[in-house]
Amino acid sequence: MVVIRGATTIGVDTPEEIKTAVGELLREVFDKNALTKEDVSAFVFSLTDDIHSFHPAKAARECGYDFAPLFACIEPNIEGGLKKCIRLMLLTELSREKVVKHVYQKGAKNLRKDLSGIMNIALDGPAGSGKSTVAKILAKDYNILHLDTGAMYRACGLKALREGVDPQDTAAVEKLLPKLNVKVEYIDGKQHTILDGEDVSTAIRQNEVSMAASHISAHRAVREKLVEMQREIASEMSCILDGRDIGSVVLPNAKFKFYVTADSKVRAERRYKELIERGETVDFNELHAEIVKRDEQDSTREFSPLCKAADAIEIDTSNLGIEESVALVKSFIQEKI
Ligand code: DC
């Protein structure tokens, strides 16, 4: 017996998506391996436990693969595993000498990095649009890295504050640059931002650092240094980068580009809640004014301003919850993957 493996993912759990995904997967497995009905002994599917709306074995039967026994079982939910995934083991009568081609489609390509290329997703947008939260969830679901580029600019802003350098002063910032030692490390898939050897992942979230980051990110020399680091990381592995200029400058050739935005009041409310939950004292109106100011600074600066790349898909999260926003982004990725 020779087994051909396959896997695919769905964006939303609907019978139509499942039937389409199973049909496409089987078609490619059959085409790539030039299979006939007589070659097949059984179809064995497994599905992740977040799929409920339709049975993949029934989908296969409905797609005309009714000439061999069909079976499907649910996989246990494994932390960090790919979500909404349907796997196939096709048991065949092929000779052992035959070289078979396994098929990994859509998000499942990532299960076999050797079969897939590097997948980069650019997620740009203003502060508080929800892009970071969306990026974190997508990275987990697709099992790829999340690079929060804002954290890198925040570390530069923190460095300036610590050294008593005005982040708006170009000459002083340029003098500071050779001393700037920012790194990102990953521990259990979570980004840690390191400044001069110290993990500053929490310190960079302070409100005063936000404005310093916005100012310091306007300098060409700062951007050149950080953009180079970001490109290097993205060239080595599949990742989702969130920032302001990913789709327009850092990775203009990224296959997937999104511009996540929301009304400034809604964004201020989100940041307000976040800071209050962290025990910080903040005034809502001040926070809103700061967000508007930061938007203006980020989008009017000379080098790599915040902007929607011409080919980016705009996602307005003003009236969307996190899950809805993620599902929307995923539905576009699934279409193109
Ligand atoms: O996403 P954030 O709020 O953590 O970003 C902090 C600041 O860094 C933001 O005001 C603008 C800047 N930034 C940037 O200029 N380019 C990026 N790719 C990411 C962030």
Tab-separated table of N, CA and C and ligand atoms in Angstrom, residues 124-128 131-132 148-151 153-154 205 209-211 213-215 217-218 223 230 242-246 250 271 294 297-298 301 304, ligand 1:
chain	number	residue	atom	x	y	z
A	124	ASP	N	-0.722	46.886	7.269
A	124	ASP	CA	-0.449	48.272	7.679
A	124	ASP	C	-1.707	48.930	8.214
A	125	GLY	N	-1.492	50.026	8.917
A	125	GLY	CA	-2.643	50.788	9.402
A	125	GLY	C	-2.266	51.679	10.557
A	126	PRO	N	-3.166	52.590	10.916
A	126	PRO	CA	-2.869	53.522	12.011
A	126	PRO	C	-2.959	52.857	13.390
A	127	ALA	N	-2.509	53.586	14.402
A	127	ALA	CA	-2.516	53.069	15.776
A	127	ALA	C	-3.930	52.702	16.208
A	128	GLY	N	-4.051	51.556	16.850
A	128	GLY	CA	-5.327	51.145	17.422
A	128	GLY	C	-6.326	50.588	16.415
A	131	LYS	N	-4.642	46.045	13.980
A	131	LYS	CA	-3.768	45.250	13.119
A	131	LYS	C	-2.853	44.300	13.894
A	132	SER	N	-2.371	44.774	15.050
A	132	SER	CA	-1.469	43.911	15.827
A	132	SER	C	-2.195	42.673	16.342
A	148	ASP	N	6.192	42.547	14.756
A	148	ASP	CA	5.568	43.823	15.088
A	148	ASP	C	6.645	44.892	14.879
A	149	THR	N	6.598	45.561	13.715
A	149	THR	CA	7.670	46.513	13.397
A	149	THR	C	7.555	47.778	14.248
A	150	GLY	N	6.335	48.087	14.709
A	150	GLY	CA	6.137	49.250	15.582
A	150	GLY	C	6.973	49.107	16.856
A	151	ALA	N	7.099	47.857	17.329
A	151	ALA	CA	7.869	47.613	18.556
A	151	ALA	C	9.325	48.026	18.350
A	153	TYR	N	10.427	50.469	16.324
A	153	TYR	CA	10.487	51.941	16.392
A	153	TYR	C	10.282	52.424	17.829
A	154	ARG	N	9.449	51.676	18.557
A	154	ARG	CA	9.232	52.040	19.961
A	154	ARG	C	10.541	51.893	20.752
A	205	ARG	N	5.651	49.913	25.742
A	205	ARG	CA	4.189	50.124	25.618
A	205	ARG	C	3.707	51.346	26.393
A	209	VAL	N	6.209	56.617	25.266
A	209	VAL	CA	7.074	56.021	24.245
A	209	VAL	C	6.381	56.075	22.868
A	210	SER	N	5.037	56.037	22.864
A	210	SER	CA	4.298	56.059	21.589
A	210	SER	C	4.657	57.297	20.777
A	211	MET	N	4.622	58.439	21.422
A	211	MET	CA	4.895	59.692	20.710
A	211	MET	C	6.370	59.770	20.293
A	213	ALA	N	8.235	57.291	19.598
A	213	ALA	CA	8.391	56.359	18.468
A	213	ALA	C	7.917	57.013	17.180
A	214	SER	N	6.798	57.703	17.274
A	214	SER	CA	6.247	58.357	16.089
A	214	SER	C	7.232	59.410	15.565
A	215	HIS	N	7.825	60.175	16.486
A	215	HIS	CA	8.786	61.215	16.071
A	215	HIS	C	10.048	60.592	15.486
A	217	SER	N	10.569	57.733	14.222
A	217	SER	CA	10.384	56.929	13.001
A	217	SER	C	10.334	57.806	11.752
A	218	ALA	N	10.302	59.127	11.939
A	218	ALA	CA	10.230	60.021	10.784
A	218	ALA	C	11.608	60.243	10.145
A	223	ARG	N	14.794	54.799	9.696
A	223	ARG	CA	13.992	53.899	8.859
A	223	ARG	C	14.887	52.961	8.065
A	230	GLN	N	14.035	44.392	8.945
A	230	GLN	CA	12.718	43.786	8.686
A	230	GLN	C	12.748	42.941	7.411
A	242	ASP	N	3.398	43.688	10.796
A	242	ASP	CA	2.464	44.800	10.919
A	242	ASP	C	3.226	46.087	11.153
A	243	GLY	N	2.729	47.148	10.514
A	243	GLY	CA	3.429	48.430	10.604
A	243	GLY	C	2.692	49.525	9.877
A	244	ARG	N	3.453	50.428	9.269
A	244	ARG	CA	2.858	51.574	8.574
A	244	ARG	C	3.212	51.568	7.075
A	245	ASP	N	4.366	50.960	6.771
A	245	ASP	CA	4.905	51.063	5.410
A	245	ASP	C	5.322	49.700	4.867
A	246	ILE	N	4.738	48.650	5.410
A	246	ILE	CA	5.181	47.303	4.997
A	246	ILE	C	4.813	47.051	3.532
A	250	VAL	N	8.576	48.379	2.724
A	250	VAL	CA	9.410	47.264	3.215
A	250	VAL	C	9.305	46.057	2.278
A	271	ARG	N	-7.450	51.841	22.736
A	271	ARG	CA	-6.192	52.109	23.451
A	271	ARG	C	-6.479	52.467	24.909
A	294	ARG	N	-0.780	61.613	16.114
A	294	ARG	CA	0.166	60.588	15.679
A	294	ARG	C	-0.168	60.142	14.242
A	297	GLN	N	1.131	62.855	12.026
A	297	GLN	CA	2.599	62.790	11.930
A	297	GLN	C	3.037	61.617	11.068
A	298	ASP	N	2.434	60.455	11.331
A	298	ASP	CA	2.845	59.236	10.620
A	298	ASP	C	2.501	59.305	9.133
A	301	ARG	N	4.738	62.497	7.191
A	301	ARG	CA	6.206	62.585	7.208
A	301	ARG	C	6.751	62.317	5.801
A	304	SER	N	8.680	57.278	3.879
A	304	SER	CA	7.796	56.136	4.134
A	304	SER	C	6.603	56.491	5.015
B	1	DC	O1	2.230	50.297	15.717
B	1	DC	P1	2.777	51.149	16.897
B	1	DC	O2	1.763	52.071	17.468
B	1	DC	O3	3.416	50.274	17.924
B	1	DC	O4	3.958	52.038	16.232
B	1	DC	C1	4.672	53.003	16.965
B	1	DC	C2	5.167	54.118	16.025
B	1	DC	O5	6.170	53.607	15.154
B	1	DC	C3	4.098	54.712	15.109
B	1	DC	O6	3.594	55.941	15.591
B	1	DC	C4	4.766	54.923	13.788
B	1	DC	C5	6.017	54.117	13.851
B	1	DC	N1	6.042	53.023	12.883
B	1	DC	C6	6.529	53.310	11.625
B	1	DC	O7	6.837	54.453	11.329
B	1	DC	N2	6.675	52.316	10.715
B	1	DC	C7	6.319	51.059	11.013
B	1	DC	N3	6.475	50.087	10.102
B	1	DC	C8	5.784	50.748	12.279
B	1	DC	C9	5.653	51.772	13.205
